[in-house]
Amino acid sequence: MLLAGQSLSLGLVATPPISTTPLADAWMFAQGVDAYTVGGALKAISTLVEDGAGGAGETPASGIADNLLQPSLLSSHGLSAAQYDLIKKGAAPYAAGLAQVDAGLALVPAIGTYAFGGVVLIHGETDNQIRWNDDTYQADLIQFQADYEADIQAKVGAVPVPLMISQLSSWTAAACGGVAQSRIPICQYKASKANPTGLPMLGPKYFLAHVGADGVHMTSASSRRLGAYAAKAIRAGSAWRPLWPTLVQRAGAVITATFNVPVAPLVLDTVLVTDPGSYGFEFTDDSGSPPAISSVALQGTTQVVITLASTPTGANKLLRYAYTGTAGNNGGPTTGPRGCLRDSDPDTDRDGSHLYNWCVHFEEACP
């Protein structure tokens, strides 16, 4: 299993590491999880432990391994503060990821059977600083997955090579661009919607505690918990779909959104995530003065009904969720761009924390 992306994939700032006891049936290269930054030949593996190698703290790797419930080898080839152009095919981190696959093929037979699991991508912060207001990142994600699939299948055979997306949720933080709205998470959503098996969406990060110093990075516990969410999606395999809308309909001033709900019923939770207004739902159109939302209510176990103050008349009618935040605010469950919609999944991680599935950031037409 590979981890790719930026500093969040490396556990930077998630200090001190908390998974300091080696995990049974979990492995890393001898340099540590962050084998790329540490450098050196990949000639040996050892039991997985968060040892701060490469200056990192708690990476998501231990959360993945401890909740995957099967033997695993994890390694990262992320690069801190790197936009897509610096990690894509042809760049050094990408080559390092392929080298880690080669090393796994050579070393794993000594302890078991090698079967490639996929790539967890935790990325988008630097691209948000560069192109927060356009949709070009979507095509990059599609190309990224296609490149990984072609190059890894050439080494291990015709196996699935999912690029699992952890959705950006901290674009309002100054260190991430400091903007109220961003197209990066919408690009991630649209790419996954178009190819949910090749680019599965793990979910958003707005419900996780962020480090107060910059509002972008995860705390140690949140970084480990992020790994547990990845493990849950990996266990589900190609059937995995996050909490996201499957149908948005409008009749006059009433919008009805139907969701894929991993474990029904839906819940509007204002305890774990504070209400930013209308539980995170927004309506907009091209009129210049779109009607406000007057109420948001659950209907049945899989639907949300959003009632507007009047019937909209503008073109390009859109329902959005967790789309707008306050520029300059840290990411997280009380300050960042967020919403209160989750499912009722009873699953917990190995630390006893709930693994509710929170609704992804999205934008959908409602003509």
Short mmCIF file of C-alpha atoms in Angstrom, two decimals:
data_model
loop_
_atom_site.label_atom_id
_atom_site.label_comp_id
_atom_site.label_asym_id
_atom_site.label_seq_id
_atom_site.Cartn_x
_atom_site.Cartn_y
_atom_site.Cartn_z
CA MET A 1 0.00 0.00 0.00
CA LEU A 2 1.41 3.37 -1.06
CA LEU A 3 0.72 6.81 0.42
CA ALA A 4 1.13 9.75 -1.95
CA GLY A 5 0.57 13.48 -1.83
CA GLN A 6 1.90 16.21 0.40
CA SER A 7 2.86 16.69 4.03
CA LEU A 8 -0.37 15.20 5.42
CA SER A 9 0.58 11.87 3.83
CA LEU A 10 3.87 12.10 5.73
CA GLY A 11 2.40 13.01 9.10
CA LEU A 12 4.25 16.30 9.27
CA VAL A 13 3.22 18.42 12.28
CA ALA A 14 1.23 15.43 13.64
CA THR A 15 3.60 15.25 16.58
CA PRO A 16 4.45 13.53 18.76
CA PRO A 17 3.79 10.20 17.05
CA ILE A 18 1.46 8.00 19.08
CA SER A 19 1.74 4.59 17.38
CA THR A 20 5.12 3.86 18.90
CA THR A 21 4.62 0.14 19.57
CA PRO A 22 5.45 -2.03 16.53
CA LEU A 23 2.33 -3.51 14.95
CA ALA A 24 1.96 -7.22 14.37
CA ASP A 25 1.58 -8.20 10.71
CA ALA A 26 2.32 -4.65 9.58
CA TRP A 27 5.51 -3.70 7.81
CA MET A 28 7.49 -0.77 6.47
CA PHE A 29 10.85 -0.38 4.79
CA ALA A 30 13.72 -0.21 7.24
CA GLN A 31 14.06 3.56 6.70
CA GLY A 32 10.58 4.11 8.09
CA VAL A 33 7.18 4.79 6.55
CA ASP A 34 8.59 7.88 4.85
CA ALA A 35 11.18 5.92 2.91
CA TYR A 36 11.36 8.48 0.09
CA THR A 37 12.31 11.49 2.23
CA VAL A 38 14.74 9.48 4.36
CA GLY A 39 16.37 8.02 1.25
CA GLY A 40 18.68 5.08 0.84
CA ALA A 41 18.37 1.73 -0.85
CA LEU A 42 15.22 -0.25 -0.07
CA LYS A 43 16.96 -3.45 0.97
CA ALA A 44 15.08 -4.50 4.10
CA ILE A 45 11.70 -4.30 5.81
CA SER A 46 10.83 -4.10 9.49
CA THR A 47 7.71 -4.06 11.62
CA LEU A 48 5.69 -0.86 11.25
CA VAL A 49 6.12 1.77 13.93
CA GLU A 50 5.83 5.54 13.90
CA ASP A 51 9.40 6.51 14.69
CA GLY A 52 9.47 10.07 13.37
CA ALA A 53 11.80 9.12 10.51
CA GLY A 54 12.32 11.98 8.09
CA GLY A 55 11.04 14.48 10.65
CA ALA A 56 7.49 13.17 10.41
CA GLY A 57 5.05 12.58 13.22
CA GLU A 58 2.08 10.20 13.14
CA THR A 59 1.46 9.20 9.54
CA PRO A 60 -1.88 7.71 8.44
CA ALA A 61 -0.01 4.43 7.81
CA SER A 62 -0.46 3.02 11.31
CA GLY A 63 -4.17 3.83 11.27
CA ILE A 64 -4.45 1.97 7.97
CA ALA A 65 -2.44 -1.04 9.10
CA ASP A 66 -4.06 -1.34 12.53
CA ASN A 67 -7.57 -1.26 11.06
CA LEU A 68 -7.02 -3.15 7.83
CA LEU A 69 -7.10 -6.48 9.71
CA GLN A 70 -4.69 -8.20 7.34
CA PRO A 71 -0.90 -8.24 6.87
CA SER A 72 0.31 -5.15 5.03
CA LEU A 73 3.39 -3.27 3.87
CA LEU A 74 2.98 0.51 3.85
CA SER A 75 5.26 3.22 2.53
CA SER A 76 4.99 6.87 1.58
CA HIS A 77 6.48 8.74 -1.35
CA GLY A 78 4.81 12.06 -0.65
CA LEU A 79 6.54 15.43 -0.94
CA SER A 80 5.74 18.28 1.40
CA ALA A 81 4.23 21.43 -0.16
CA ALA A 82 4.22 19.87 -3.64
CA GLN A 83 1.61 20.69 -6.24
CA TYR A 84 0.54 18.04 -8.73
CA ASP A 85 3.25 18.92 -11.25
CA LEU A 86 5.89 17.95 -8.67
CA ILE A 87 4.45 14.51 -7.85
CA LYS A 88 3.00 13.37 -11.18
CA LYS A 89 4.53 10.81 -13.54
CA GLY A 90 8.00 11.98 -14.52
CA ALA A 91 8.68 13.58 -11.12
CA ALA A 92 10.99 12.07 -8.51
CA PRO A 93 8.28 11.16 -5.94
CA TYR A 94 6.33 9.18 -8.55
CA ALA A 95 9.47 7.26 -9.50
CA ALA A 96 10.10 6.61 -5.81
CA GLY A 97 6.62 5.11 -5.47
CA LEU A 98 7.31 2.69 -8.32
CA ALA A 99 10.64 1.82 -6.73
CA GLN A 100 8.79 1.00 -3.51
CA VAL A 101 6.57 -1.40 -5.47
CA ASP A 102 9.69 -3.06 -6.92
CA ALA A 103 11.23 -3.37 -3.46
CA GLY A 104 8.02 -4.83 -2.08
CA LEU A 105 7.96 -7.45 -4.82
CA ALA A 106 11.53 -8.39 -3.96
CA LEU A 107 11.28 -8.38 -0.15
CA VAL A 108 7.73 -9.45 0.77
CA PRO A 109 8.06 -13.09 -0.37
CA ALA A 110 10.27 -13.64 2.69
CA ILE A 111 7.27 -12.99 4.97
CA GLY A 112 4.23 -13.66 2.80
CA THR A 113 2.57 -13.01 -0.54
CA TYR A 114 2.70 -9.66 -2.30
CA ALA A 115 -0.60 -8.25 -3.56
CA PHE A 116 -0.79 -4.57 -4.42
CA GLY A 117 -3.52 -2.74 -2.47
CA GLY A 118 -3.65 0.74 -3.98
CA VAL A 119 -2.50 4.33 -3.50
CA VAL A 120 -3.93 6.64 -0.83
CA LEU A 121 -3.70 10.24 -2.06
CA ILE A 122 -3.76 13.05 0.53
CA HIS A 123 -3.23 16.12 -1.60
CA GLY A 124 -4.54 19.43 -2.91
CA GLU A 125 -3.34 22.05 -0.44
CA THR A 126 -0.65 23.60 -2.65
CA ASP A 127 -2.74 23.33 -5.81
CA ASN A 128 -5.40 25.25 -3.88
CA GLN A 129 -2.97 28.15 -3.58
CA ILE A 130 -2.38 28.11 -7.34
CA ARG A 131 -5.72 27.21 -8.96
CA TRP A 132 -8.45 27.30 -6.35
CA ASN A 133 -10.86 28.92 -8.83
CA ASP A 134 -10.70 26.54 -11.82
CA ASP A 135 -11.51 22.90 -12.57
CA THR A 136 -8.25 21.73 -14.16
CA TYR A 137 -7.30 19.59 -11.16
CA GLN A 138 -10.01 17.07 -12.08
CA ALA A 139 -8.26 16.01 -15.29
CA ASP A 140 -4.98 15.71 -13.39
CA LEU A 141 -6.50 13.25 -10.94
CA ILE A 142 -7.87 11.15 -13.79
CA GLN A 143 -4.46 11.11 -15.47
CA PHE A 144 -2.68 10.37 -12.18
CA GLN A 145 -4.76 7.25 -11.59
CA ALA A 146 -4.31 6.07 -15.19
CA ASP A 147 -0.53 6.47 -14.93
CA TYR A 148 -0.30 4.58 -11.64
CA GLU A 149 -2.52 1.82 -13.00
CA ALA A 150 -0.51 1.34 -16.19
CA ASP A 151 2.89 1.44 -14.51
CA ILE A 152 2.00 -0.72 -11.51
CA GLN A 153 0.10 -3.30 -13.54
CA ALA A 154 3.20 -3.65 -15.70
CA LYS A 155 4.98 -4.85 -12.54
CA VAL A 156 2.34 -6.86 -10.68
CA GLY A 157 -0.17 -7.92 -13.31
CA ALA A 158 -3.77 -7.05 -14.10
CA VAL A 159 -4.92 -6.04 -10.62
CA PRO A 160 -7.01 -3.02 -9.64
CA VAL A 161 -4.94 0.08 -8.87
CA PRO A 162 -7.30 2.48 -7.10
CA LEU A 163 -6.12 6.00 -6.31
CA MET A 164 -8.04 6.68 -3.09
CA ILE A 165 -8.81 10.36 -2.56
CA SER A 166 -8.91 12.07 0.83
CA GLN A 167 -10.91 15.21 0.07
CA LEU A 168 -9.44 18.64 0.85
CA SER A 169 -11.31 20.43 3.66
CA SER A 170 -8.96 23.21 4.79
CA TRP A 171 -8.86 25.69 1.89
CA THR A 172 -9.94 28.60 4.11
CA ALA A 173 -6.76 28.40 6.20
CA ALA A 174 -4.13 30.97 5.28
CA ALA A 175 -1.52 28.25 4.85
CA CYS A 176 -3.74 26.56 2.24
CA GLY A 177 -4.73 29.62 0.26
CA GLY A 178 -7.09 31.40 2.62
CA VAL A 179 -10.09 31.52 0.27
CA ALA A 180 -13.76 31.17 1.11
CA GLN A 181 -14.53 28.78 -1.76
CA SER A 182 -12.39 26.31 -3.69
CA ARG A 183 -12.85 24.16 -6.76
CA ILE A 184 -10.20 21.63 -5.63
CA PRO A 185 -12.56 19.53 -3.45
CA ILE A 186 -15.22 19.74 -6.17
CA CYS A 187 -12.70 18.44 -8.71
CA GLN A 188 -11.95 15.56 -6.35
CA TYR A 189 -15.68 14.87 -5.98
CA LYS A 190 -16.36 14.96 -9.71
CA ALA A 191 -13.37 12.76 -10.56
CA SER A 192 -14.51 10.16 -8.05
CA LYS A 193 -18.14 10.34 -9.16
CA ALA A 194 -17.03 9.66 -12.75
CA ASN A 195 -14.86 6.67 -11.74
CA PRO A 196 -15.74 5.53 -8.20
CA THR A 197 -13.72 2.30 -8.41
CA GLY A 198 -10.57 3.81 -9.92
CA LEU A 199 -10.74 7.02 -7.86
CA PRO A 200 -12.68 6.09 -4.71
CA MET A 201 -13.43 8.99 -2.38
CA LEU A 202 -12.49 8.24 1.24
CA GLY A 203 -14.43 11.24 2.50
CA PRO A 204 -13.82 14.80 3.73
CA LYS A 205 -11.63 15.90 6.61
CA TYR A 206 -13.72 18.72 8.11
CA PHE A 207 -14.83 16.61 11.09
CA LEU A 208 -11.23 15.92 12.15
CA ALA A 209 -9.25 18.08 14.56
CA HIS A 210 -6.66 20.24 12.80
CA VAL A 211 -3.48 21.66 14.27
CA GLY A 212 -4.18 25.17 15.49
CA ALA A 213 -0.84 26.57 14.36
CA ASP A 214 -1.77 26.43 10.68
CA GLY A 215 -5.26 24.92 10.44
CA VAL A 216 -4.22 22.59 7.61
CA HIS A 217 -2.34 19.71 9.17
CA MET A 218 -3.81 16.96 11.33
CA THR A 219 -3.23 16.30 14.99
CA SER A 220 -1.55 12.97 15.76
CA ALA A 221 -4.87 11.36 16.68
CA SER A 222 -6.58 12.75 13.56
CA SER A 223 -3.82 11.52 11.26
CA ARG A 224 -4.12 8.03 12.71
CA ARG A 225 -7.91 8.20 12.47
CA LEU A 226 -7.67 9.30 8.84
CA GLY A 227 -5.81 6.06 8.22
CA ALA A 228 -8.64 4.10 9.84
CA TYR A 229 -11.09 5.64 7.38
CA ALA A 230 -8.84 4.61 4.52
CA ALA A 231 -8.70 1.07 5.90
CA LYS A 232 -12.49 0.92 6.04
CA ALA A 233 -12.75 1.85 2.37
CA ILE A 234 -10.00 -0.60 1.43
CA ARG A 235 -11.81 -3.42 3.22
CA ALA A 236 -14.99 -2.61 1.28
CA GLY A 237 -13.11 -2.87 -2.01
CA SER A 238 -14.72 -1.88 -5.30
CA ALA A 239 -18.15 -1.68 -3.63
CA TRP A 240 -17.10 1.34 -1.53
CA ARG A 241 -19.04 4.56 -2.02
CA PRO A 242 -18.95 7.46 0.46
CA LEU A 243 -21.88 9.48 1.75
CA TRP A 244 -22.69 11.57 -1.33
CA PRO A 245 -25.75 12.61 -3.35
CA THR A 246 -27.11 10.24 -5.97
CA LEU A 247 -30.10 12.34 -7.08
CA VAL A 248 -31.03 16.01 -6.65
CA GLN A 249 -34.56 17.08 -7.65
CA ARG A 250 -36.43 20.36 -7.35
CA ALA A 251 -40.13 21.16 -7.39
CA GLY A 252 -40.67 24.89 -7.06
CA ALA A 253 -38.98 26.03 -3.87
CA VAL A 254 -38.37 22.50 -2.55
CA ILE A 255 -35.18 20.60 -3.29
CA THR A 256 -34.99 16.90 -2.42
CA ALA A 257 -31.54 15.33 -2.30
CA THR A 258 -31.19 11.55 -2.14
CA PHE A 259 -27.91 10.15 -0.84
CA ASN A 260 -25.87 7.02 -0.93
CA VAL A 261 -25.83 6.25 2.78
CA PRO A 262 -23.33 3.56 3.80
CA VAL A 263 -25.30 2.87 7.01
CA ALA A 264 -28.75 4.47 7.25
CA PRO A 265 -30.29 6.56 8.64
CA LEU A 266 -28.90 10.00 7.92
CA VAL A 267 -28.17 12.25 10.91
CA LEU A 268 -27.77 16.02 11.20
CA ASP A 269 -25.08 16.14 13.90
CA THR A 270 -24.40 19.55 15.44
CA VAL A 271 -22.42 18.13 18.36
CA LEU A 272 -19.41 16.69 16.57
CA VAL A 273 -19.51 19.39 13.88
CA THR A 274 -20.95 22.80 14.73
CA ASP A 275 -23.63 24.15 12.40
CA PRO A 276 -22.21 26.74 9.95
CA GLY A 277 -25.77 27.61 8.91
CA SER A 278 -28.38 25.40 7.19
CA TYR A 279 -26.26 22.43 8.31
CA GLY A 280 -23.79 23.28 5.54
CA PHE A 281 -26.26 23.35 2.61
CA GLU A 282 -26.28 26.27 0.18
CA PHE A 283 -28.31 27.24 -2.86
CA THR A 284 -27.12 29.54 -5.61
CA ASP A 285 -28.08 30.59 -9.12
CA ASP A 286 -27.19 33.29 -11.65
CA SER A 287 -29.91 35.72 -10.61
CA GLY A 288 -27.66 37.81 -8.42
CA SER A 289 -30.04 37.32 -5.48
CA PRO A 290 -30.86 33.63 -5.14
CA PRO A 291 -33.50 32.75 -2.54
CA ALA A 292 -32.23 31.87 0.90
CA ILE A 293 -32.70 28.49 2.50
CA SER A 294 -35.59 28.62 4.97
CA SER A 295 -35.34 25.06 6.30
CA VAL A 296 -33.38 21.80 6.07
CA ALA A 297 -34.96 18.55 7.22
CA LEU A 298 -34.39 14.82 6.95
CA GLN A 299 -36.93 12.72 5.07
CA GLY A 300 -36.91 8.98 5.54
CA THR A 301 -33.49 7.44 6.00
CA THR A 302 -31.65 8.63 2.87
CA GLN A 303 -33.07 12.03 1.87
CA VAL A 304 -32.65 15.67 2.82
CA VAL A 305 -35.33 18.24 1.95
CA ILE A 306 -34.11 21.81 1.49
CA THR A 307 -36.87 24.42 1.32
CA LEU A 308 -36.07 27.81 -0.20
CA ALA A 309 -37.72 31.08 0.76
CA SER A 310 -39.16 31.35 -2.77
CA THR A 311 -39.05 29.59 -6.12
CA PRO A 312 -35.73 30.39 -7.81
CA THR A 313 -35.82 32.10 -11.20
CA GLY A 314 -32.16 32.35 -12.17
CA ALA A 315 -30.26 30.01 -14.45
CA ASN A 316 -27.55 27.57 -13.31
CA LYS A 317 -29.33 26.51 -10.14
CA LEU A 318 -26.93 24.68 -7.83
CA LEU A 319 -27.16 22.85 -4.51
CA ARG A 320 -23.91 22.93 -2.60
CA TYR A 321 -22.76 21.37 0.64
CA ALA A 322 -19.80 22.36 2.84
CA TYR A 323 -18.80 24.64 -0.01
CA THR A 324 -18.24 28.06 1.56
CA GLY A 325 -16.17 28.87 4.59
CA THR A 326 -14.67 31.97 6.15
CA ALA A 327 -11.44 33.03 4.46
CA GLY A 328 -8.58 32.85 6.95
CA ASN A 329 -10.26 30.34 9.28
CA ASN A 330 -8.55 27.10 10.22
CA GLY A 331 -9.99 23.87 8.91
CA GLY A 332 -11.82 21.65 11.36
CA PRO A 333 -15.20 20.82 12.90
CA THR A 334 -15.86 24.23 14.46
CA THR A 335 -14.06 26.71 12.21
CA GLY A 336 -13.58 25.36 8.69
CA PRO A 337 -15.84 24.83 5.68
CA ARG A 338 -18.08 22.04 6.92
CA GLY A 339 -21.48 20.44 7.22
CA CYS A 340 -23.39 18.37 9.77
CA LEU A 341 -24.64 15.48 7.62
CA ARG A 342 -23.41 12.00 8.50
CA ASP A 343 -24.62 8.40 8.50
CA SER A 344 -25.14 6.02 11.44
CA ASP A 345 -22.22 3.64 10.91
CA PRO A 346 -21.64 1.84 14.25
CA ASP A 347 -18.07 0.92 13.28
CA THR A 348 -15.23 2.18 15.45
CA ASP A 349 -11.50 2.16 14.95
CA ARG A 350 -9.06 0.23 17.12
CA ASP A 351 -8.90 3.23 19.45
CA GLY A 352 -12.66 3.23 19.98
CA SER A 353 -13.41 6.37 17.93
CA HIS A 354 -16.56 6.45 15.81
CA LEU A 355 -16.09 5.97 12.08
CA TYR A 356 -19.24 7.75 10.97
CA ASN A 357 -19.26 8.54 7.26
CA TRP A 358 -19.56 12.31 6.81
CA CYS A 359 -20.97 13.79 3.63
CA VAL A 360 -18.41 14.91 1.09
CA HIS A 361 -18.11 18.49 -0.14
CA PHE A 362 -20.24 18.67 -3.28
CA GLU A 363 -21.97 20.79 -5.88
CA GLU A 364 -24.92 19.47 -7.92
CA ALA A 365 -27.31 21.04 -10.42
CA CYS A 366 -30.97 21.27 -9.41
CA PRO A 367 -32.72 22.68 -12.50
#
